[in-house]
Coordinates of C-alpha atoms in Angstrom, one line a residue:
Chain A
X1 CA 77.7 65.8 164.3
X2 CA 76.5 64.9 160.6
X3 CA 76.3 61.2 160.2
X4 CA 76.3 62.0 156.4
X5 CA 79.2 60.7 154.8
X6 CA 80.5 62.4 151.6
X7 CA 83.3 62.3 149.4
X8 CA 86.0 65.1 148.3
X9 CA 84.4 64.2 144.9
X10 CA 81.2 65.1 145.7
X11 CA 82.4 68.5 147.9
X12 CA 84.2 69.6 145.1
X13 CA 81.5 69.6 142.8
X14 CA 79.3 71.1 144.8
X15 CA 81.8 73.9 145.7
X16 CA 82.4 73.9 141.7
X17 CA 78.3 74.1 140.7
X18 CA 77.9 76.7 143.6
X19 CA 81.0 78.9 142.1
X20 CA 79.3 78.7 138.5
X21 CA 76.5 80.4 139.7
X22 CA 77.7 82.9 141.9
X23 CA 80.7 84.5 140.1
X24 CA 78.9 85.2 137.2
X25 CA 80.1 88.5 137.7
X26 CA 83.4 87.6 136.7
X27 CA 81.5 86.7 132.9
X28 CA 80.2 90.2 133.1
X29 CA 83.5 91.6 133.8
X30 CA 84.6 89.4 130.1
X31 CA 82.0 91.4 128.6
X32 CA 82.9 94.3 129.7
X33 CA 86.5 94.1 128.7
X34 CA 86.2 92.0 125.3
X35 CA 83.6 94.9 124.4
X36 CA 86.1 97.6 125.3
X37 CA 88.7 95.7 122.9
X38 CA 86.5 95.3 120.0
X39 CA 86.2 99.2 120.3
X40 CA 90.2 99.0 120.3
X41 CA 90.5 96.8 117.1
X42 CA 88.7 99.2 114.9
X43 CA 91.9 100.8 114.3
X44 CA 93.7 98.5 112.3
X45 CA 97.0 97.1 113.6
X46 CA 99.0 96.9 110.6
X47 CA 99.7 99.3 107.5
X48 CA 101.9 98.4 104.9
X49 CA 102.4 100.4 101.6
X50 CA 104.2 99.5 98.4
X51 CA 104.6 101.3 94.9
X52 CA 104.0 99.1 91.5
X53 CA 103.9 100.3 88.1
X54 CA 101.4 102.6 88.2
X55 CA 100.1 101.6 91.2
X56 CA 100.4 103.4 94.7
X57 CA 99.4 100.6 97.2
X58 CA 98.0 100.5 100.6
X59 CA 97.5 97.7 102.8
X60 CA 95.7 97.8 106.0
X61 CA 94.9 94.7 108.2
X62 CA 92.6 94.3 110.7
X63 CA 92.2 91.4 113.1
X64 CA 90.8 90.9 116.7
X65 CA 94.1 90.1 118.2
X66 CA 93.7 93.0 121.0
X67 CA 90.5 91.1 122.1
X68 CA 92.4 87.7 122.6
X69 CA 94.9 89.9 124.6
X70 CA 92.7 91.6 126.7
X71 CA 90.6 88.2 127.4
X72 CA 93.9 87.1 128.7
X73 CA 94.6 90.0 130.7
X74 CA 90.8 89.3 132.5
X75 CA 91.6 85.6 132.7
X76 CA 95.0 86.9 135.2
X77 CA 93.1 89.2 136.9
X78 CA 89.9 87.2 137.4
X79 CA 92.0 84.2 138.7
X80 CA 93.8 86.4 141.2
X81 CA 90.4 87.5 142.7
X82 CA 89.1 84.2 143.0
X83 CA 91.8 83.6 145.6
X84 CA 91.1 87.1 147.3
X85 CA 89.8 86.4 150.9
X86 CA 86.2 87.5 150.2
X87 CA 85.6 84.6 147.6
X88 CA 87.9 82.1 150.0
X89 CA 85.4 82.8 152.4
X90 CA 82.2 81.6 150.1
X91 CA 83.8 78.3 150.6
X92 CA 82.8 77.8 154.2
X93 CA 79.3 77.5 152.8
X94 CA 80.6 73.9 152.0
X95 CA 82.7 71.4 154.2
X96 CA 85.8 72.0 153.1
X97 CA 89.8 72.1 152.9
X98 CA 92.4 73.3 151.0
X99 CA 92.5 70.5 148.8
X100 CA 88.7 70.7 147.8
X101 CA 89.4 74.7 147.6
X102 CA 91.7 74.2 145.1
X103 CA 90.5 71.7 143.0
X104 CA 86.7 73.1 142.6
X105 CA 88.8 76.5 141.9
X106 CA 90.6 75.3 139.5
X107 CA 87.6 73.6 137.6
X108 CA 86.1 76.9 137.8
X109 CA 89.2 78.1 136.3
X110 CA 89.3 75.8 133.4
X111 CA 85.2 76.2 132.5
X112 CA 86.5 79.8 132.5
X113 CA 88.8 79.6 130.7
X114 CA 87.1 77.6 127.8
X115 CA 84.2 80.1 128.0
X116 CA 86.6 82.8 127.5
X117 CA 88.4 81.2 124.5
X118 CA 85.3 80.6 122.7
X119 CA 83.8 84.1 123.3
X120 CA 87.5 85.6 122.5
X121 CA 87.4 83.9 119.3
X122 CA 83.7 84.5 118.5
X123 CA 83.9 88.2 119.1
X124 CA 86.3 87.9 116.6
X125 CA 83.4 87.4 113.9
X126 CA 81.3 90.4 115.2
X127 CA 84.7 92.5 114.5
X128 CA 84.5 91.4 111.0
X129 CA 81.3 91.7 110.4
X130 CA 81.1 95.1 112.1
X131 CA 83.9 96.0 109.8
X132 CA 82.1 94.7 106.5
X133 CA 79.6 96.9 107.2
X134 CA 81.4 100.3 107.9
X135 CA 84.1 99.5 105.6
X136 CA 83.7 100.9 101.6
X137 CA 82.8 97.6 99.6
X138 CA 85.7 98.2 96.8
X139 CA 88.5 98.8 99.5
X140 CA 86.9 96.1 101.6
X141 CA 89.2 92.9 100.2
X142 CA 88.0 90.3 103.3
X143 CA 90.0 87.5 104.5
X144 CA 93.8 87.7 103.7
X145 CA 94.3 83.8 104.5
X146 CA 92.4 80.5 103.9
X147 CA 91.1 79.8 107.1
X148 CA 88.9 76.5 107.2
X149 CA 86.5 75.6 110.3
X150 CA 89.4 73.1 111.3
X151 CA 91.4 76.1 111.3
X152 CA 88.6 77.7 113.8
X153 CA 88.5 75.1 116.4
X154 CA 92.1 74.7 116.8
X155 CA 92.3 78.2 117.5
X156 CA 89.4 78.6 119.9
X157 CA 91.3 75.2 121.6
X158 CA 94.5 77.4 121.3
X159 CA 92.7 80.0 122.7
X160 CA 91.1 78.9 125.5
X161 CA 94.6 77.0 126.7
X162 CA 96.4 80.6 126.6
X163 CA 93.9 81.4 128.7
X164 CA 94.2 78.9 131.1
X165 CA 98.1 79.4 131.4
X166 CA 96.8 83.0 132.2
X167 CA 94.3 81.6 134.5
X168 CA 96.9 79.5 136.5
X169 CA 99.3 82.7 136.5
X170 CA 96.6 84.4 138.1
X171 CA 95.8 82.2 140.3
X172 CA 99.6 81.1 141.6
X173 CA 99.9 85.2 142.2
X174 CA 96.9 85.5 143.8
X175 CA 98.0 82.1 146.4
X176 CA 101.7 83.9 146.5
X177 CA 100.1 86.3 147.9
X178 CA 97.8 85.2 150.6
X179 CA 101.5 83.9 151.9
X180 CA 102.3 87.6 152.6
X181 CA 100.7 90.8 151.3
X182 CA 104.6 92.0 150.5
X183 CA 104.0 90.2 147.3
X184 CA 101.3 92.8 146.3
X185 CA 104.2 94.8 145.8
X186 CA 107.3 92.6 144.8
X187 CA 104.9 90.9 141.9
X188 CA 104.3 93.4 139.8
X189 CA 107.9 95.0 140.3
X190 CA 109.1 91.6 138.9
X191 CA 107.3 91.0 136.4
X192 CA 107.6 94.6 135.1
X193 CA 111.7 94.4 135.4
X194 CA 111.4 91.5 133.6
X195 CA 110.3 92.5 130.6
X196 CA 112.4 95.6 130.4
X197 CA 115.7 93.7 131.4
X198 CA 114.6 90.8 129.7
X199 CA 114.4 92.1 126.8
X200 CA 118.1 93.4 127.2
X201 CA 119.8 90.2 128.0
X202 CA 122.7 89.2 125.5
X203 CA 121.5 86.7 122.5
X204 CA 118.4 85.5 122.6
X205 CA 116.3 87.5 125.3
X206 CA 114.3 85.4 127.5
X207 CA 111.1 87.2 127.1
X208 CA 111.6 86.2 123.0
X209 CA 112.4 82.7 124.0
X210 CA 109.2 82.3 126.1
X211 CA 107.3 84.1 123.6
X212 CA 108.8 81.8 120.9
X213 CA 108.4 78.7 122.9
X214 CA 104.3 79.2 123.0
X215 CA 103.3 81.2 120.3
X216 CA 105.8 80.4 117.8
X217 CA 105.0 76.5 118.4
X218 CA 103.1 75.5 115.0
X219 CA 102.3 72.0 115.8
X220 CA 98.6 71.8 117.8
X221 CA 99.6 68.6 119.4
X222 CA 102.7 70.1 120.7
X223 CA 101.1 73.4 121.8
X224 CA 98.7 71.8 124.0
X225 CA 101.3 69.7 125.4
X226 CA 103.2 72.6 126.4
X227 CA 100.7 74.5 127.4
X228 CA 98.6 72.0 129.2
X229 CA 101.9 70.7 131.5
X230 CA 103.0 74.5 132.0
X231 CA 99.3 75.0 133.4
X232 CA 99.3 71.8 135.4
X233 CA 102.8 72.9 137.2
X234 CA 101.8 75.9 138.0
X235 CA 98.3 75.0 139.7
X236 CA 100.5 72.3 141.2
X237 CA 102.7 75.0 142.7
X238 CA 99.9 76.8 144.1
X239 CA 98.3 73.6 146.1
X240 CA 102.3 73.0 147.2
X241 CA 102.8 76.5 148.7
X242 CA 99.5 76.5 150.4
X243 CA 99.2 73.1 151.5
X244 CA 100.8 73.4 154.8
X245 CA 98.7 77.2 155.7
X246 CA 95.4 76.9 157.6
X247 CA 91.9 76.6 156.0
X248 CA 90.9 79.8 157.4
X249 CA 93.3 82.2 158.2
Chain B
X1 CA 113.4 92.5 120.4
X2 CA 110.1 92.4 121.8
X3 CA 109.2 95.9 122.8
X4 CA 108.1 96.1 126.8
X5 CA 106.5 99.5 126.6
X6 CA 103.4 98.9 124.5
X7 CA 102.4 96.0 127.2
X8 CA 103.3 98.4 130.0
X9 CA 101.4 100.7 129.4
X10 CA 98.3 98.4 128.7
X11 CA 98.9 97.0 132.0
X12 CA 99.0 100.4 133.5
X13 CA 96.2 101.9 131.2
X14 CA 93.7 98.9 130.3
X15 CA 92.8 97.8 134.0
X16 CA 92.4 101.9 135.2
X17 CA 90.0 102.0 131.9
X18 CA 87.5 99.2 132.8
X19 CA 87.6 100.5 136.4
X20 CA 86.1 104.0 135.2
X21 CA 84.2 102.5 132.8
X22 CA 82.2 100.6 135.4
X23 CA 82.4 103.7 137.8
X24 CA 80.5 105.4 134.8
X25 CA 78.5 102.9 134.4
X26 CA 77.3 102.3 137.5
X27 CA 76.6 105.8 138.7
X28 CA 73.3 105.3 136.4
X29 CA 72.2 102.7 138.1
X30 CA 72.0 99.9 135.5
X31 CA 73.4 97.3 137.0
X32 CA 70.1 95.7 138.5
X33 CA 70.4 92.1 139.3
X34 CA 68.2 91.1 136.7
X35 CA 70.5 93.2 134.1
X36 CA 73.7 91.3 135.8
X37 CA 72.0 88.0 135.4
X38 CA 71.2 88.6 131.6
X39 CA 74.7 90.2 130.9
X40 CA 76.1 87.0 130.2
X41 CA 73.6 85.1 127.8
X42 CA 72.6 88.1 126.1
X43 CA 76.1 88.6 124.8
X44 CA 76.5 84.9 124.1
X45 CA 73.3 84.9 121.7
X46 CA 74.9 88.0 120.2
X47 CA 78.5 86.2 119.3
X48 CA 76.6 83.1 118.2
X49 CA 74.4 85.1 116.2
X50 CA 77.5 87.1 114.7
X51 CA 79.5 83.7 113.6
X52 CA 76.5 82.3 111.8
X53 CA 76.0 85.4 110.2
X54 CA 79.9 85.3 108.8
X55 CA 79.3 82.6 106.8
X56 CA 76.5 84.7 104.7
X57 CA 78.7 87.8 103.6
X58 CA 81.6 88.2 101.3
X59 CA 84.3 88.3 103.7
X60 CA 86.8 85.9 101.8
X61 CA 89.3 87.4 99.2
X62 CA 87.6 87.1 95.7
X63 CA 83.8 87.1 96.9
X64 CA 83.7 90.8 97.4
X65 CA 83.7 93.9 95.4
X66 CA 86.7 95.0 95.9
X67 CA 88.3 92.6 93.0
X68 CA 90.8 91.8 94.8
X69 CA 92.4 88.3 94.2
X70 CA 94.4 85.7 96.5
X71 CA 98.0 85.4 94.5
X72 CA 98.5 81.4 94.5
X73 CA 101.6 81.2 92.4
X74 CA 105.1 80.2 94.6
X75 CA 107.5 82.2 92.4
X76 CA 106.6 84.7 89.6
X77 CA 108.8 85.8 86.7
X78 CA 111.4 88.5 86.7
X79 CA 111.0 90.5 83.7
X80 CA 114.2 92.0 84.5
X81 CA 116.2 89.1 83.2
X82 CA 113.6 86.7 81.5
X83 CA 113.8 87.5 77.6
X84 CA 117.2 87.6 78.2
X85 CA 117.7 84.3 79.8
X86 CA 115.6 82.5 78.2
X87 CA 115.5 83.7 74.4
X88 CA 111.8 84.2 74.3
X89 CA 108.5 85.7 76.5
X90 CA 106.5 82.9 75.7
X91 CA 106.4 82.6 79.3
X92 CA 105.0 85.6 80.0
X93 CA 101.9 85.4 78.5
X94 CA 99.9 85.1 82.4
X95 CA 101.0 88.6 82.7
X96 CA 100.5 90.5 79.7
X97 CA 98.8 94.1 80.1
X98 CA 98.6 95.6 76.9
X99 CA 99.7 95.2 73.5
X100 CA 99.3 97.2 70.5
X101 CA 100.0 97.1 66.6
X102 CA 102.0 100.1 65.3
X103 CA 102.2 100.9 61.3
X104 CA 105.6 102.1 60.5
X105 CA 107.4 102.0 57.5
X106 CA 111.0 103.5 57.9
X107 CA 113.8 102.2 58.5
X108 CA 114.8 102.9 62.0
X109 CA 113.2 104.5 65.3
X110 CA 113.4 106.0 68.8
X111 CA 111.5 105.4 72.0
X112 CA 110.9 108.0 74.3
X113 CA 109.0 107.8 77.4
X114 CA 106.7 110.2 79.0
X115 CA 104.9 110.7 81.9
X116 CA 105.1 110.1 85.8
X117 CA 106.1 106.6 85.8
X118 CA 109.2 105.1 83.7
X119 CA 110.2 102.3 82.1
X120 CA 113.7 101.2 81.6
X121 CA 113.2 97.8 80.7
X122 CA 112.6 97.5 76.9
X123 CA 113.1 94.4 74.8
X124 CA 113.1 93.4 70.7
X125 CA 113.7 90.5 69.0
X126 CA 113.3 91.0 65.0
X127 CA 110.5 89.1 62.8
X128 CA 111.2 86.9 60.1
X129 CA 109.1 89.2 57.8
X130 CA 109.1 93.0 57.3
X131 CA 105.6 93.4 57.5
X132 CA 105.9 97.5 58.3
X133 CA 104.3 96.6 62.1
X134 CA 106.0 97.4 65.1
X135 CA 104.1 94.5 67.6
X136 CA 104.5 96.1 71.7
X137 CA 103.3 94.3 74.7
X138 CA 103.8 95.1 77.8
X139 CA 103.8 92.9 80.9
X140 CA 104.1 93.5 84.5
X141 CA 104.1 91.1 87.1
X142 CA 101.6 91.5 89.9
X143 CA 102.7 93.0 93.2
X144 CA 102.1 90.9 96.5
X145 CA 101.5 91.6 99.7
X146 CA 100.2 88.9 102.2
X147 CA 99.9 86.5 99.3
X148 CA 97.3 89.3 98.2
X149 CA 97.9 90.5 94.2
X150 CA 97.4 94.1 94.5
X151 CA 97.8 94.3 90.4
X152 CA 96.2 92.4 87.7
X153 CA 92.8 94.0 87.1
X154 CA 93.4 97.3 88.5
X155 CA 96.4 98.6 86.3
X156 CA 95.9 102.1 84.9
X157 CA 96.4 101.7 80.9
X158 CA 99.3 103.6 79.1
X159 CA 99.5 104.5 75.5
X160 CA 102.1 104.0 72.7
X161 CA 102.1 105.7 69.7
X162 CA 104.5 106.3 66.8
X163 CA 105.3 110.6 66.3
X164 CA 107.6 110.9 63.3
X165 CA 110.1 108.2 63.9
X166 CA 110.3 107.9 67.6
X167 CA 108.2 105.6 69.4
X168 CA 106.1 107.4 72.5
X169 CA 105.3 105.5 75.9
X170 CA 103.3 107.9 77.4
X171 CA 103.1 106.3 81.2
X172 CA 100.3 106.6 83.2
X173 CA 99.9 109.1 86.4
X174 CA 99.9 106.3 89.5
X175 CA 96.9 105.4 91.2
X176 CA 96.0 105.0 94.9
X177 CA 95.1 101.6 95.8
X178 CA 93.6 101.5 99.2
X179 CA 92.9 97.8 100.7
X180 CA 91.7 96.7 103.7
X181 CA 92.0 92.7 105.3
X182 CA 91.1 91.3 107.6
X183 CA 92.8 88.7 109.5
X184 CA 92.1 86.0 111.9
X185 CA 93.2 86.2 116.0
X186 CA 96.8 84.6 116.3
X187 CA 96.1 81.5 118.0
X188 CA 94.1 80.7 114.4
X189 CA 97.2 82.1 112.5
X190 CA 99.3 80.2 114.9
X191 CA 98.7 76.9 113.0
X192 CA 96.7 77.7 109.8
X193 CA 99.4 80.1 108.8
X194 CA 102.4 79.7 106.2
X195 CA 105.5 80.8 107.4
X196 CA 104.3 81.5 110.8
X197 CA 106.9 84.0 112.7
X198 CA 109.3 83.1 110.5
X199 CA 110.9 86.5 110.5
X200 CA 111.1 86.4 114.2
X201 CA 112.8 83.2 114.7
X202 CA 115.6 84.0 111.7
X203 CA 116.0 87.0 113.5
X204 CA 116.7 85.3 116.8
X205 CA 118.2 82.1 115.6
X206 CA 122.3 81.8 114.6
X207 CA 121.2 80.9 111.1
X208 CA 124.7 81.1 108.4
X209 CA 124.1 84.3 106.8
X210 CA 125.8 83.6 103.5
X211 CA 123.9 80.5 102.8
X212 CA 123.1 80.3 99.0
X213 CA 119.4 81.2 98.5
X214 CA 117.4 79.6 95.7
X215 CA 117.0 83.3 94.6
X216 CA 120.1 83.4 93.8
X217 CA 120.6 79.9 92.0
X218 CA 117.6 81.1 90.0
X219 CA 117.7 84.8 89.3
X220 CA 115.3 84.8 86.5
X221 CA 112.8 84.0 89.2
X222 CA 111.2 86.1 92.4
X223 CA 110.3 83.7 95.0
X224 CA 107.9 84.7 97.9
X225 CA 110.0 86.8 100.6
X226 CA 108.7 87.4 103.6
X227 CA 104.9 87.4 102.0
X228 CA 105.8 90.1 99.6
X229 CA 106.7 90.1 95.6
X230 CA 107.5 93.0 94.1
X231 CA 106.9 94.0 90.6
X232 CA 108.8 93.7 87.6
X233 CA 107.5 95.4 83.9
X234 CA 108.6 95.0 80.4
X235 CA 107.7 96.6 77.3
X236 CA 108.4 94.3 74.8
X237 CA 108.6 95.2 70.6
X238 CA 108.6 92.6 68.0
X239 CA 109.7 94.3 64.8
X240 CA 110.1 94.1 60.9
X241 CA 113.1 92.5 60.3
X242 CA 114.5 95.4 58.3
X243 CA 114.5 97.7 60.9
X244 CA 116.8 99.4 63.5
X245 CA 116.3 100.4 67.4
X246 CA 118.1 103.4 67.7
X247 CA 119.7 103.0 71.3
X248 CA 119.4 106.0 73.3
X249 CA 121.8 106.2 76.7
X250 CA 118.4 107.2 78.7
X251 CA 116.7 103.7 78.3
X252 CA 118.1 99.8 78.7
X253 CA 117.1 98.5 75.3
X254 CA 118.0 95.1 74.5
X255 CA 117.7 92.5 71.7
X256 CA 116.7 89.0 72.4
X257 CA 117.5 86.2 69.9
X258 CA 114.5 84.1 69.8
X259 CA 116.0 80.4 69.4

């Protein structure tokens, strides 16, 4: 027995440090999948057209939204693995328990997730600058809005919260989960009749009103109360439904 | 209505993509440790490189060569009803495209128009003198899309001359006008944005439909809808003060009384 005494403090951030450097494969995978996107964006997402006097007009825009989207879509998938029983298992380097598990998961999460906002906003400006160069300079008309380096941070902040609500989504499938592998099925049935029927509902649809709720929220403050207490309750419904299961099952 | 299929099928498509991709990827042996290890970092020098070289290239509206401008007027005139309304065009001087000075010196003329485009909105107000000069000016008010004018600067020019007694517009043939933007990711448009998903949440709220919009309460104005202005023109004659418009049923010719 190990007469060294030390704190959940200290176990979780050494479970934390030790998850930084081994998963950098999942920072690979956001490579991977952010390059991919900005392959995706060089379509264009919007045309518009108008006719003036004289004038037949075309408008195309072209942003990086698809690369925000698909940084999203890693930040679900990557917190889902991170509770898959081959990483669970990288814990018993450590002492440890469910609570430690969690939390240093969950800091993980959150340096993911702010290292995924900044890239995701970042590989915005190799998009435009990719598209400066291999667009004709007199149909090349550049930014459509004023966007000022306040403008910037809040959205890489923004960003990188999405992302953590996607992080904790991930994460509270991946823990449903673990309760019973019949959830690898019923999940994604779920969540795919939701968004058909939910988008069928009488009035407002729900899917709108969520969507509405988040990304139609133009106060910052606001936003990342919202998000921030929607990420909290969901990592806080993940330590509730495994808090009563064995450490090592 | 948000449309489920799109996302479907990038949750069906998008994760089966990055898994052949790496499959691909991997069957050439690449993926060493030290190439794992450097992934990462490389990629990050990369970005950072990429957003300090933004700030040296033209990518804002108006630093480029594409001429175009950003439109920062909240309401524009309507040229439809303006000389009317107001008794003058003093106004419209911000949007004036062409004007020339016609020698003429009988007593009444025509106008016809020719060409691809057409203009149906023609003015006169008489001169105090009769000088012999027809004066014609014509305005047009810039078109807008995404608070971007698509307009001043790149209108093709039209000509107006005087055969026998009927004054020719000949119009000009319409030009393409092919622009490309570029716009920031939405959690930047989120909050930097004017008017941000407004559409959306009219269309999803129980707003009262008849409300009285300030359009209406001010016709002789176009305000901003929905980030896009159409545009109005106006060929407008000042003439001798002895002389006649003959009205023609083709054309809306009107006189305005200067005050």
């Amino acid at each position: 027995m190990s007469l060294n005494k030390v704190t959940t403090r200290q176990i979780v951030m050494k479970q934390y440090q030790y998850k930084l450097k081994a998963y950098y494969q999942v920072f690979n995978s956001m490579v991977i999948l952010q390059v991919i996107a900005l392959l995706f964006s060089t379509g264009g997402i919007m045309f518009r057209g108008g006719r003036g006097f004289g004038l037949d007009i075309s408008l195309n825009t072209y942003t990086a939204d698809m690369i925000i989207i698909f940084t999203f879509l890693w930040a679900f998938i990557n917190a889902i693995t991170i509770t898959t029983k081959a990483y669970r298992e990288d814990d018993f380097i450590f002492v440890t328990n469910r609570q430690t598990q969690h939390l240093s998961n969950m800091l993980f999460l959150i340096t993911a997730s702010v290292i995924g906002g900044v890239t995701a906003v970042l590989v915005g400006y190799l998009n435009d600058i990719i598209f400066f160069f291999t667009t004709d300079p007199k149909t090349f008309a550049g930014y459509s809005e004023l966007i000022t380096p306040f403008d910037v941070l809040t959205g890489v902040v923004a960003t990188s919260l999405y992302v953590l609500m996607f992080c904790a989504a991930g994460y509270l499938v991946g823990v449903i989960i673990q309760l019973n592998r019949i959830f690898t099925v019923i999940i994604p049935v779920l969540i795919i009749g939701f968004l058909i029927v939910g988008g069928q509902t009488e009035g407002i649809p729900v899917n709108v009103r969520i969507y509405l709720f988040y990304v139609g929220e133009t106060d910052v403050l606001l936003f990342m109360l919202k998000s921030l207490v929607t990420s909290a309750l969901i990592f806080a419904g993940s330590f509730f439904l495994l808090r009563n299961k064995e450490v090592r099952v | 209505m948000i449309n489920a299929i799109p996302v479907l099928i990038m949750i069906l498509i998008v994760p089966l993509l990055i898994y052949f991709t790496i499959k691909w990827l991997s069957s050439f042996n690449i993926f060493t440790l030290t190439v794992k290890r450097w992934v990462f970092p490389v990629y990050t020098v990369i970005l950072i490189v990429a957003f300090g070289l933004s700030f040296f290239l033209p990518l804002d509206v108006g630093s480029n060569e594409s001429g175009i401008q950003r439109f920062d007027k909240e309401k524009v005139p309507n040229l439809y009803i303006i000389p009317q309304a107001l008794g003058s065009v003093d106004l419209l001087k911000d949007y004036k495209v062409q004007e020339w000075v016609i020698p003429y010196d009988g007593d009444v003329f025509g106008i016809d128009t020719q060409g691809e485009e057409y203009i149906n909105n023609i003015g006169y107000e008489r001169k105090a003198e009769a000088d012999g000069q027809i004066e014609a000016t014509f305005y047009v008010t810039p078109y807008v899309i995404d608070n971007l004018d698509m307009t001043t600067d790149f209108m093709p020019e039209m000509q107006v001359t005087m055969q026998d007694d009927t004054l020719v517009v000949k119009t000009p043939t319409p030009i393409r006008h092919n622009i490309s933007v570029l716009q920031k990711e939405f959690p930047i448009r989120q909050f930097a944005a004017d008017g941000w998903l407004e559409g959306l949440k009219e269309e999803q709220s129980f707003r009262v439909v008849d409300e009285v919009s300030s359009d209406e309460a001010q016709p002789q104005w176009i305000n901003v809808d929905n980030d896009r202005i159409f545009s109005t023109e106006l060929l407008y004659l000042k003439i001798p003060a002895n002389m006649e418009v003959k009205l023609d049923g083709e054309h809306h010719i009107f006189q305005v009384f200067p005050d």
